[in-house]
Amino acid sequence: MNTASPITALKGIGEKTAALFHRVGVDTVGELLSYYPRTYDVYERPVSIGALEADKIQAVTGVIRRIPDGRRVGRYHITTVSLEENGLHLQLSWFNMPFLRNSLLPGCIYIFRGRVQKKKGRTTMDQSEIYAPEDYEKLLDTMQPIYGLTGGLSNKTVTKAVRQAFEQLDLDTEYLPERIRNEQQLAEYNFSLRAIHFPVKREDLLLARKRLVFDEFFLFILALRQMKEQTEDTVNECVIHPGASVEQLLSSLPYELTGAQKRVWNEIQADLKGETIMNRLVQGDVGSGKTVIALLALLSAVESGYQGALMAPTEVLARQHAESIRELLSGLSVDVCVELLTGSMTAKEKREAYARIESGEARIILGTHALIQEKVSFARLGLVVTDEQHRFGVRQRETLASKGLHPHVLVMSATPIPRTLAIIIYGDLDISVIDELPANRLPIKNCVVDESYRPKAYRFIEREVAAGRQVYIICPMVEENPEIEIENVVDYTEKLQKELAPGIAIEYLHGKMKAAEKNDIMERFAAGEIQVLVSTTVIEVGVNVPNATVMMVENAERFGLAQLHQLRGRVGRGKHQSYCIFVSGSDSKDTKKRLEILNKSNDGFYIASEDLKLRGPGDLFGIRQSGILEFKIGDIFTDALILQAASEEAAKIEKLDPELKLEEHQGLKEKLLEYRTAGIARMSL
Ligand code: ADP
Ligand code: MG
């Protein structure tokens, strides 16, 4: 067995389980080993009820005094039991586990472990794990990996598979030159890989993580540099000049471009007709008006006889772009064929679309990244624009290049990254910044409230709806369990229907819905047929419904600030005053402090840096704040120092041995090749 073996080579993993692993991007044993845990469970010594702290995962020892209560609430069965200690109480509840009434025996000692909640003077723990004391003793002080999962794939299955892989796999050789490991104080590779999955102690985990984060950044930067060398001087074979249609579009816009938009548009124009092809990043906070800039570039490509593609991270977004672009183009005197490619199209529709793209009839092509990259052959692709979040990285460009395509590349990003980091991460791109919001915007009004404020919020929502506005309500995402997540959204919607005045159209949206269903709902929301949209964070990125003025986020404490800022960016996009209501289900001081940052500022850049200050670097157990870019373990914000170090080491290598010819760089050379081809393989599957 080696890292390239399929995971079915592991005992107990058949086709069915392999299909589940495939959904989380794991097909080979090597990919399994770099499927790092999302976080770890630390089994700490049980505490007394008096020492329980809100929002923490803790364990308590307790004796059950009597048979637990069982009752039905709607579709649920709820089991409850109360523990008492020196006059202090802890209420334990479990959903849909009626058998506990028989298995929890009065008079016996148990350890209960779960998330502590404190509300209105009551201390509670829901869905706690239950252990016999001797079983808990075995787990004490260990750190158990928690993996990102998908429906049907359990943490146990992943853990077992990883363990087995380590047993059967030959060790990889260390590929980092001794010099770099010494200088950067990096742990050995195999040690790190093992320790990231099964840390024996916290210090090991920190060392392992540092090493793997370094590797990830380092390989990325090296690949980027190689890429840059290849593309930097790519002669511009698609010379693009904006023509009459672009003029017409500009004069038909219902607004004038902001100064920043104009400046960026000028920079892009210069690139498009330049000697070498464009590789440009446009950074601009949510709502700064990036879409129209993309359209200007796409239309210019069309006018010069090329096709332009716009890739969005989700189908909902791609569809929305198609609609707004068609509308903006409808006023032009020429017809531009805009093709939308979506996963939910029938096979026949797709074939027809591919044919129009291949023949060159389709001029502007919109779709998700996957659709556009994988299956399409273009007649004359001159420009690729990618929108939001997923950086159009080294890998994707390698895929296009491998098809013999060298289009201009424009990357749109709302992620606020400090310039010093942006230069490293986007080292191969020129950077433009839209640092000005359209003048007609009113700043969003924010409030952070606790759950008791809900009725007031609902009355407020009714008033906004009565005034013709629309509302988003975000339910928390339940990462561990997609099923619960769906229940959350559905239940919340049902409750809301009873709470809000009759006649308000409420719908819900979640990630597990079929694309066609999602699209339908988004379209009806955009058309104003739905007034209140209850959703998980699937609407986080890019969605543009300017008539929506209220964003209410339930359990705001569970989200990263950057994510909350993105969510907030869904409102305040039109001329009406907009509001953001962050509902916090936690009394903890830290949470309040964190949310207060959002309350004070609407500036994404400021928010990201304050969040970082509060959390401190290397906060392993915090919420992954950015979750952006294509890094598995590294976080460009919290690991900024490692990113710098990796960048410096990469620069040294480039100076010392740019073609990696030295003996000490052979391992690295191989690893880098592996890194780049793995990228291509994944993209073109
Ligand atoms: P983002 O940068 O977040 O992608 P969008 O491009 O979706 O933002 O633009 C947000 C909203 O602002 C859209 O409704 C768009 O029509 C509008 N808009 C864009 N540019 C301007 C401008 N210069 N003046 C007024 N409104 C604008
Ligand atoms: Mg956008």
XYZ file of C-alpha atoms and ligand atoms in Angstrom:
713
model
C 0.000 0.000 0.000
C 1.198 3.489 -0.784
C -0.295 6.948 -0.681
C -1.699 6.564 -4.188
C -3.638 3.381 -3.311
C -7.399 3.771 -3.362
C -8.931 3.793 0.108
C -10.754 0.579 -0.710
C -7.348 -1.025 -0.137
C -8.052 -0.532 3.555
C -9.844 -3.307 5.372
C -13.518 -2.611 5.943
C -13.831 0.072 3.303
C -15.993 -1.096 0.463
C -17.443 0.747 -2.489
C -20.229 2.230 -0.389
C -17.991 3.775 2.229
C -15.569 4.847 -0.486
C -18.391 6.768 -2.143
C -18.980 8.623 1.119
C -15.284 9.412 1.420
C -15.351 10.652 -2.153
C -17.904 13.247 -1.120
C -15.424 14.789 1.288
C -12.694 14.690 -1.338
C -10.891 11.555 -0.183
C -10.216 8.867 -2.776
C -6.704 7.684 -1.969
C -4.874 6.695 1.179
C -2.693 9.780 0.808
C -5.744 12.010 0.666
C -7.080 10.280 3.739
C -3.912 11.120 5.656
C -4.162 14.735 4.662
C -7.814 14.816 5.655
C -6.906 16.527 8.887
C -9.249 16.626 11.857
C -11.471 19.667 12.059
C -10.942 19.830 15.786
C -10.289 17.547 18.760
C -12.241 16.341 21.673
C -10.301 16.763 24.849
C -11.479 14.548 27.658
C -10.798 16.581 30.739
C -11.294 15.637 34.337
C -14.940 15.958 35.419
C -15.771 19.127 37.380
C -18.399 19.933 39.978
C -21.696 21.462 38.899
C -20.631 24.746 40.455
C -17.581 24.856 38.185
C -19.500 24.503 34.914
C -18.991 27.370 32.506
C -21.338 28.480 29.767
C -20.482 27.361 26.228
C -17.695 25.035 27.302
C -17.638 21.326 26.691
C -17.219 19.835 30.136
C -17.779 16.631 32.028
C -19.527 16.157 35.352
C -19.894 13.153 37.622
C -23.361 12.493 38.915
C -25.665 9.988 40.496
C -29.094 9.544 38.969
C -31.657 9.722 41.761
C -34.688 8.522 39.825
C -35.853 7.241 36.454
C -35.518 10.027 33.883
C -38.657 11.767 32.602
C -39.802 11.151 29.071
C -42.241 13.252 27.079
C -43.223 14.076 23.552
C -42.925 17.566 22.131
C -44.181 17.715 18.566
C -42.193 15.209 16.594
C -39.576 14.733 19.289
C -39.207 12.581 22.279
C -37.352 14.324 25.052
C -35.694 12.592 27.974
C -34.673 14.733 30.927
C -33.026 14.180 34.236
C -31.673 16.555 36.838
C -28.432 16.248 38.780
C -27.994 17.904 42.111
C -24.892 18.791 44.065
C -24.749 21.075 47.105
C -28.016 22.706 46.145
C -26.886 23.371 42.556
C -28.721 21.737 39.664
C -27.823 20.609 36.197
C -30.591 19.686 33.804
C -29.680 17.033 31.225
C -31.800 16.447 28.107
C -31.647 14.139 25.126
C -33.735 14.202 21.965
C -35.224 11.077 20.479
C -33.432 8.661 22.773
C -36.387 7.208 24.718
C -34.394 4.075 25.583
C -32.312 6.127 28.010
C -35.163 5.882 30.486
C -34.359 2.218 30.801
C -30.610 2.320 30.532
C -29.853 5.144 32.996
C -30.184 3.430 36.321
C -31.090 5.227 39.547
C -28.349 4.994 42.129
C -25.566 4.549 39.555
C -22.708 6.955 38.951
C -22.211 8.291 35.430
C -20.026 10.826 33.720
C -21.936 13.213 31.471
C -20.015 15.216 28.940
C -21.401 17.922 26.704
C -21.793 21.602 25.968
C -22.833 23.617 28.998
C -25.559 26.167 28.563
C -26.571 28.804 31.045
C -29.764 30.665 30.613
C -31.846 32.613 33.073
C -29.973 31.155 36.000
C -30.464 27.559 34.828
C -27.606 25.304 33.869
C -28.334 22.728 31.179
C -26.575 20.235 28.942
C -28.229 18.791 25.822
C -27.328 15.532 24.116
C -24.497 14.839 26.532
C -22.371 11.755 26.089
C -22.760 9.223 28.865
C -19.925 7.141 30.294
C -19.362 4.664 33.056
C -16.566 6.105 35.256
C -14.085 3.367 34.335
C -14.663 3.991 30.599
C -14.157 7.680 31.036
C -10.957 7.057 32.955
C -9.485 5.461 29.842
C -10.255 8.516 27.736
C -9.079 10.983 30.337
C -6.631 13.603 29.030
C -6.581 12.153 25.545
C -7.377 14.157 22.459
C -9.677 12.475 20.010
C -9.821 13.696 16.423
C -13.080 15.073 15.082
C -13.308 14.962 11.320
C -15.505 16.860 8.936
C -18.258 14.453 8.022
C -21.012 13.928 5.567
C -24.315 12.102 5.995
C -23.597 8.417 6.530
C -19.908 8.814 7.227
C -19.241 8.597 10.942
C -16.322 9.956 12.891
C -15.580 6.434 14.000
C -15.261 5.197 10.417
C -12.831 7.954 9.503
C -10.796 7.487 12.670
C -10.522 3.756 12.114
C -9.520 4.188 8.498
C -6.789 6.669 9.389
C -5.450 4.401 12.113
C -5.300 1.509 9.722
C -3.578 3.570 7.072
C -0.831 4.464 9.520
C -0.365 0.818 10.438
C -0.043 -0.403 6.880
C 1.691 2.427 5.119
C 5.442 2.683 4.771
C 6.807 5.910 6.122
C 7.345 8.703 3.657
C 10.785 10.190 3.528
C 11.296 13.645 4.949
C 11.444 15.969 1.984
C 12.169 19.335 3.534
C 15.868 20.197 3.468
C 17.516 19.954 6.880
C 18.459 23.615 6.645
C 14.838 24.793 6.459
C 13.692 22.517 9.241
C 16.396 23.830 11.525
C 15.878 27.435 10.665
C 12.102 27.342 11.034
C 12.131 24.805 13.863
C 9.842 22.402 12.120
C 8.988 18.945 13.377
C 9.689 15.866 11.279
C 7.127 15.082 8.594
C 5.944 11.611 9.628
C 5.773 12.580 13.254
C 3.646 15.565 12.318
C 1.282 13.619 10.146
C 0.679 11.099 12.900
C 0.380 13.698 15.618
C -2.121 15.807 13.738
C -4.496 12.845 13.693
C -3.671 11.282 17.029
C -1.904 13.775 19.252
C -0.587 12.367 22.466
C -0.331 15.758 24.045
C -1.163 19.305 23.189
C 2.452 20.334 22.569
C 2.804 17.634 19.934
C -0.295 18.852 18.234
C 0.998 22.406 18.107
C 4.303 21.262 16.630
C 2.595 19.025 14.112
C 0.217 21.692 13.038
C 2.973 24.242 12.602
C 4.878 21.862 10.365
C 1.883 20.939 8.223
C 0.745 24.517 7.886
C 4.226 25.457 6.813
C 4.260 22.675 4.232
C 0.939 23.686 2.850
C 1.924 27.320 2.442
C 5.392 26.505 1.223
C 4.291 24.143 -1.537
C 1.570 26.534 -2.550
C 3.980 29.450 -2.822
C 6.555 27.437 -4.734
C 3.911 26.229 -7.170
C 2.706 29.790 -7.490
C 6.181 30.999 -8.356
C 6.627 28.352 -10.983
C 3.240 29.274 -12.352
C 4.102 32.915 -12.398
C 7.231 32.258 -14.364
C 5.211 30.405 -16.912
C 2.407 32.911 -17.276
C 4.057 36.208 -16.547
C 5.373 36.548 -20.009
C 2.569 34.761 -21.779
C 2.098 36.855 -24.858
C -1.337 38.348 -25.083
C -2.926 36.604 -27.988
C -6.382 37.862 -27.105
C -6.061 41.596 -27.477
C -9.282 43.045 -26.184
C -10.594 46.569 -26.714
C -13.863 47.787 -25.278
C -16.079 49.103 -28.051
C -19.442 50.699 -28.666
C -21.453 48.182 -26.634
C -19.395 48.856 -23.556
C -20.031 52.584 -24.002
C -23.708 51.847 -24.397
C -23.754 49.668 -21.302
C -22.016 52.324 -19.248
C -24.490 54.987 -20.273
C -27.478 52.721 -19.676
C -26.523 51.829 -16.098
C -28.986 53.197 -13.547
C -26.034 54.681 -11.672
C -22.634 56.147 -12.304
C -19.546 54.098 -11.481
C -17.830 55.133 -8.289
C -14.375 56.645 -8.542
C -12.857 53.379 -7.357
C -14.801 51.345 -9.911
C -13.636 53.661 -12.677
C -10.026 53.371 -11.583
C -10.161 49.585 -11.467
C -11.924 49.420 -14.815
C -9.132 51.500 -16.323
C -6.522 49.139 -14.903
C -8.338 46.200 -16.416
C -8.652 47.857 -19.806
C -4.934 48.499 -19.880
C -4.280 44.818 -19.087
C -6.662 43.502 -21.715
C -4.871 45.222 -24.535
C -1.402 44.866 -23.036
C 1.542 42.858 -24.302
C 1.058 40.001 -21.854
C -2.147 38.415 -20.615
C -3.934 39.789 -17.593
C -3.715 38.094 -14.206
C -5.530 40.453 -11.900
C -7.257 40.305 -8.543
C -10.015 42.774 -7.799
C -10.553 43.121 -4.100
C -13.578 44.971 -2.828
C -15.708 44.676 0.252
C -19.185 43.193 -0.063
C -21.471 45.518 -1.984
C -18.690 47.554 -3.549
C -19.972 46.688 -7.032
C -17.630 44.092 -8.461
C -20.171 42.413 -10.729
C -20.553 45.319 -13.093
C -16.790 45.529 -13.475
C -16.730 41.863 -14.408
C -19.461 42.460 -16.937
C -17.611 45.353 -18.546
C -14.610 43.104 -19.040
C -16.731 40.225 -20.354
C -18.545 42.445 -22.801
C -15.256 43.866 -24.033
C -14.044 40.337 -24.714
C -17.212 39.623 -26.657
C -16.868 42.802 -28.686
C -13.343 41.818 -29.615
C -14.546 38.468 -30.894
C -13.843 36.277 -27.846
C -15.847 34.310 -25.360
C -15.841 35.229 -21.713
C -16.599 32.892 -18.808
C -17.690 33.775 -15.326
C -17.344 31.109 -12.658
C -19.249 31.289 -9.415
C -18.843 29.073 -6.352
C -22.493 28.040 -6.258
C -25.235 27.418 -8.730
C -27.505 29.932 -7.054
C -24.904 32.609 -7.618
C -24.227 31.614 -11.196
C -27.907 31.816 -11.939
C -28.230 35.148 -10.258
C -25.341 36.513 -12.276
C -26.943 35.218 -15.456
C -30.129 37.030 -14.662
C -28.610 40.335 -13.734
C -26.253 40.202 -16.697
C -29.043 39.410 -19.134
C -31.004 42.288 -17.756
C -28.124 44.736 -17.979
C -27.423 43.629 -21.531
C -31.056 43.794 -22.624
C -30.794 47.508 -23.280
C -28.004 47.089 -25.819
C -28.611 47.288 -29.524
C -26.702 44.060 -30.171
C -27.737 40.611 -28.953
C -25.208 38.810 -26.796
C -25.821 35.104 -26.287
C -25.475 34.439 -22.539
C -25.194 30.765 -21.694
C -25.891 29.442 -18.216
C -24.468 26.036 -17.354
C -25.827 24.410 -14.232
C -25.601 20.985 -12.658
C -29.371 20.721 -12.521
C -29.772 20.965 -16.281
C -30.810 17.763 -18.044
C -28.205 15.826 -19.997
C -29.768 17.019 -23.225
C -29.751 20.668 -22.166
C -26.129 20.331 -21.174
C -25.168 18.793 -24.477
C -26.843 21.628 -26.323
C -25.114 24.197 -24.164
C -21.720 22.538 -24.693
C -22.362 22.564 -28.430
C -23.130 26.298 -28.423
C -19.976 26.948 -26.402
C -17.878 24.824 -28.678
C -19.234 26.436 -31.815
C -18.670 29.917 -30.427
C -22.336 30.878 -30.589
C -22.422 31.309 -26.804
C -20.482 34.445 -25.952
C -20.746 34.900 -22.209
C -20.745 31.633 -20.274
C -21.785 31.428 -16.649
C -21.589 28.460 -14.352
C -19.983 26.948 -11.318
C -16.237 26.426 -11.301
C -16.566 22.708 -11.762
C -18.838 22.865 -14.763
C -16.846 25.352 -16.678
C -13.460 23.858 -16.052
C -14.143 20.233 -16.485
C -16.226 19.444 -19.440
C -16.265 22.438 -21.656
C -14.236 23.128 -24.717
C -14.400 26.699 -25.804
C -14.239 28.066 -29.317
C -12.322 31.229 -28.426
C -11.996 31.703 -24.702
C -10.467 35.116 -24.104
C -11.299 35.886 -20.486
C -12.101 33.979 -17.319
C -13.617 35.795 -14.372
C -14.085 34.032 -11.073
C -16.355 35.419 -8.481
C -16.105 35.241 -4.718
C -14.464 33.123 -2.158
C -12.773 30.313 -3.953
C -9.689 31.736 -5.331
C -9.078 30.803 -8.905
C -5.846 29.244 -8.025
C -2.771 27.774 -9.440
C -4.511 24.484 -9.995
C -7.392 25.738 -12.019
C -5.129 27.719 -14.238
C -2.949 24.696 -14.747
C -6.041 22.845 -15.880
C -6.888 25.475 -18.449
C -3.303 25.700 -19.564
C -3.238 21.936 -19.953
C -6.060 22.344 -22.450
C -3.905 24.818 -24.315
C -5.848 27.833 -23.145
C -4.261 31.063 -21.937
C -7.111 33.455 -21.359
C -6.970 36.661 -19.381
C -7.802 35.978 -15.761
C -9.743 38.227 -13.433
C -10.354 37.142 -9.850
C -12.997 38.901 -7.762
C -12.704 38.668 -4.014
C -14.539 40.180 -1.087
C -12.124 38.720 1.413
C -10.395 41.428 3.322
C -6.759 40.462 3.324
C -4.028 42.798 4.514
C -1.866 43.879 1.639
C 1.287 42.166 2.913
C -0.514 38.830 2.955
C -2.276 39.442 -0.331
C 1.054 39.925 -2.027
C 2.157 36.482 -0.876
C -1.071 34.631 -1.505
C -1.778 36.314 -4.788
C 1.862 36.605 -5.675
C 1.105 35.800 -9.278
C -1.597 38.425 -9.635
C -1.696 42.182 -9.930
C -4.014 43.645 -7.370
C -6.743 46.266 -7.774
C -8.823 47.479 -4.874
C -12.348 48.912 -4.970
C -12.099 50.854 -1.753
C -15.265 52.863 -1.989
C -18.914 51.944 -1.637
C -21.571 53.436 -3.932
C -22.619 56.784 -2.538
C -26.308 55.980 -2.195
C -25.667 53.461 0.555
C -26.821 54.069 4.084
C -24.614 52.368 6.659
C -26.224 49.234 8.072
C -27.578 49.547 11.595
C -26.486 46.687 13.832
C -27.559 45.252 17.125
C -26.367 42.349 19.233
C -29.168 40.971 21.398
C -30.045 37.911 23.415
C -32.849 35.506 22.677
C -35.376 37.361 24.798
C -35.308 40.050 22.130
C -36.818 37.718 19.539
C -40.454 38.875 19.845
C -39.319 42.447 19.367
C -37.280 41.442 16.357
C -40.293 39.679 14.865
C -42.453 42.776 15.292
C -39.719 44.782 13.613
C -39.571 42.292 10.759
C -43.337 42.582 10.303
C -43.033 46.341 9.999
C -40.273 46.092 7.411
C -42.272 43.554 5.412
C -45.335 45.806 5.609
C -43.173 48.577 4.160
C -42.388 46.294 1.205
C -38.950 45.081 2.302
C -37.585 41.548 2.617
C -35.804 39.635 5.342
C -33.188 36.919 5.778
C -33.020 34.815 8.911
C -30.001 32.574 9.338
C -30.193 29.424 11.447
C -26.918 28.023 12.628
C -25.252 25.409 10.604
C -24.792 22.121 12.408
C -21.553 20.879 11.033
C -21.496 17.495 12.664
C -24.895 16.533 11.524
C -26.523 17.668 8.308
C -29.797 16.037 9.300
C -30.129 18.165 12.419
C -29.284 21.180 10.345
C -32.250 20.547 8.084
C -34.548 19.949 11.034
C -33.383 23.229 12.500
C -34.331 25.194 9.459
C -37.638 23.427 8.947
C -38.637 23.732 12.599
C -37.636 27.315 12.803
C -39.723 28.106 9.759
C -42.740 26.347 11.226
C -42.406 28.281 14.455
C -41.920 31.513 12.596
C -45.089 30.947 10.623
C -46.977 30.952 13.904
C -45.086 33.938 15.284
C -45.330 36.306 12.359
C -48.518 37.984 11.211
C -50.459 35.846 8.722
C -50.044 36.577 5.051
C -46.252 36.859 5.138
C -44.658 34.447 2.694
C -41.928 32.500 4.507
C -39.733 29.873 2.898
C -36.612 28.028 3.874
C -33.396 27.099 2.164
C -30.676 24.658 3.145
C -27.617 23.093 1.648
C -29.070 19.643 1.187
C -31.888 20.789 -1.074
C -31.767 19.958 -4.755
C -30.211 22.665 -6.847
C -33.422 23.187 -8.802
C -35.363 23.692 -5.586
C -32.797 26.156 -4.280
C -32.850 28.087 -7.514
C -36.598 28.267 -7.505
C -36.638 29.686 -3.993
C -33.873 32.177 -4.680
C -35.678 33.325 -7.801
C -38.926 33.800 -5.955
C -37.135 35.660 -3.214
C -35.415 37.907 -5.742
C -38.771 38.517 -7.435
C -40.268 39.569 -4.094
C -42.720 36.676 -3.910
C -41.087 35.428 -0.725
C -40.756 37.974 2.033
C -38.873 36.093 4.696
C -36.198 33.588 3.825
C -35.008 31.254 6.567
C -31.721 29.749 5.587
C -28.482 28.134 6.582
C -25.346 29.908 5.495
C -25.771 28.686 1.925
C -26.765 32.235 1.047
C -23.601 33.610 2.566
C -21.764 34.453 -0.581
C -22.618 36.972 -3.189
C -26.387 36.845 -3.221
C -27.802 40.171 -4.288
C -31.375 41.148 -3.475
C -31.241 44.906 -2.928
C -34.762 45.019 -1.537
C -33.770 42.869 1.458
C -33.163 45.090 4.457
C -33.059 42.838 7.490
C -30.512 40.157 8.258
C -31.238 38.314 11.471
C -28.633 35.772 12.532
C -29.611 33.223 15.164
C -26.841 31.796 17.368
C -24.483 34.407 16.043
C -21.898 33.242 18.590
C -21.312 30.104 16.547
C -20.113 31.944 13.494
C -16.767 33.444 12.685
C -16.739 37.201 12.413
C -15.671 37.180 8.796
C -18.590 34.932 8.026
C -20.983 37.176 9.897
C -19.645 40.094 7.951
C -20.330 38.249 4.696
C -23.845 37.476 5.862
C -24.388 41.078 6.767
C -23.257 41.973 3.276
C -26.486 40.468 1.934
C -28.343 43.557 3.138
C -27.571 47.228 2.677
C -27.287 46.706 -1.053
C -30.017 49.114 -2.086
C -31.262 52.560 -1.224
C -33.241 51.557 1.873
C -31.929 51.643 5.417
C -30.844 48.121 6.365
C -30.520 46.353 9.683
C -28.574 43.465 11.060
C -29.741 41.666 14.176
C -27.219 39.303 15.733
C -28.980 37.057 18.210
C -26.566 35.525 20.657
C -27.547 32.404 22.529
C -24.696 32.799 24.952
C -24.022 34.976 27.950
C -20.288 34.506 27.786
C -18.200 37.646 27.980
C -15.836 36.635 25.192
C -18.720 36.106 22.816
C -20.131 39.510 23.622
C -16.763 41.099 23.053
C -16.364 39.399 19.713
C -19.816 40.312 18.439
C -19.361 43.838 19.696
C -16.668 44.261 17.034
C -19.254 43.697 14.353
C -21.621 45.989 16.085
C -19.097 48.789 15.974
C -17.767 48.434 12.477
C -18.940 47.716 8.947
C -15.404 47.500 7.667
C -14.426 43.953 6.736
C -10.750 44.618 7.011
C -10.970 46.077 10.498
C -13.179 43.189 11.619
C -10.767 40.542 10.416
C -7.828 42.123 12.195
C -9.721 42.651 15.464
C -10.954 39.083 15.410
C -7.394 37.925 15.028
C -6.271 40.035 17.984
C -8.961 38.594 20.221
C -8.323 35.020 19.272
C -4.596 35.167 19.086
C -2.570 33.156 16.615
C -2.522 29.391 16.827
C -5.939 29.168 18.409
C -6.539 25.563 17.496
C -9.964 25.172 18.834
C -11.478 28.420 17.746
C -13.833 28.787 14.872
C -11.942 28.714 11.644
C -12.461 32.243 10.703
C -11.679 32.533 7.095
C -12.235 29.084 5.702
C -11.294 30.728 2.466
C -8.713 30.084 -0.165
C -7.684 26.620 -0.919
C -5.885 25.719 2.266
C -6.748 22.644 4.228
C -5.117 23.440 7.493
C -3.429 26.798 7.221
C -5.408 29.927 7.981
C -3.920 32.985 6.399
C -5.040 35.175 9.270
C -4.103 33.156 12.309
C -1.061 31.634 10.658
C 0.171 34.837 9.109
C 3.615 34.413 10.673
C 4.063 30.941 9.226
C 2.893 32.276 5.891
C 5.606 34.926 6.027
C 8.205 32.342 6.938
C 7.152 30.041 4.116
C 7.310 32.929 1.722
C 10.838 33.829 2.843
C 12.037 30.258 2.513
C 10.498 30.029 -0.939
C 12.317 33.201 -1.938
C 15.597 31.732 -0.706
C 15.075 28.581 -2.723
C 14.343 30.612 -5.789
C 17.586 32.461 -5.377
C 19.675 29.464 -4.449
C 18.340 26.776 -6.726
C 15.409 27.916 -8.871
C 15.217 24.694 -10.824
C 15.643 22.482 -7.777
C 18.743 20.789 -9.098
C 20.646 20.426 -5.825
C 20.784 17.035 -4.181
C 19.140 18.330 -0.996
C 16.171 19.582 -2.978
C 15.291 16.352 -4.777
C 12.675 15.289 -2.238
C 11.124 18.697 -2.427
C 11.112 18.645 -6.186
C 9.213 15.378 -6.182
C 6.732 16.586 -3.607
C 6.098 19.721 -5.585
C 5.430 17.775 -8.736
C 3.040 15.574 -6.794
C 1.317 18.664 -5.432
C 0.842 20.167 -8.844
C -0.332 17.028 -10.619
C -2.684 16.145 -7.766
C -4.247 19.534 -8.346
C -4.691 18.930 -12.033
C -6.046 15.434 -11.552
C -8.646 16.618 -9.093
C -9.756 19.416 -11.323
C -10.173 17.409 -14.456
C -11.803 14.290 -13.032
P -20.301 42.866 -4.785
O -19.087 43.716 -4.892
O -20.586 42.462 -3.382
O -20.283 41.713 -5.739
P -22.445 43.745 -6.463
O -21.654 43.853 -7.684
O -23.370 42.608 -6.337
O -21.515 43.821 -5.204
O -23.232 45.121 -6.310
C -24.123 45.359 -5.247
C -25.260 46.282 -5.670
O -24.752 47.593 -5.936
C -25.939 45.839 -6.944
O -27.340 45.951 -6.757
C -25.439 46.813 -7.993
O -26.417 47.044 -8.993
C -25.197 48.065 -7.187
N -24.135 48.953 -7.697
C -22.966 48.597 -8.256
N -22.224 49.683 -8.572
C -22.941 50.773 -8.181
C -22.728 52.196 -8.218
N -21.627 52.696 -8.724
N -23.703 52.977 -7.725
C -24.837 52.455 -7.201
N -25.112 51.147 -7.135
C -24.175 50.297 -7.603
Mg -20.556 39.760 -5.822
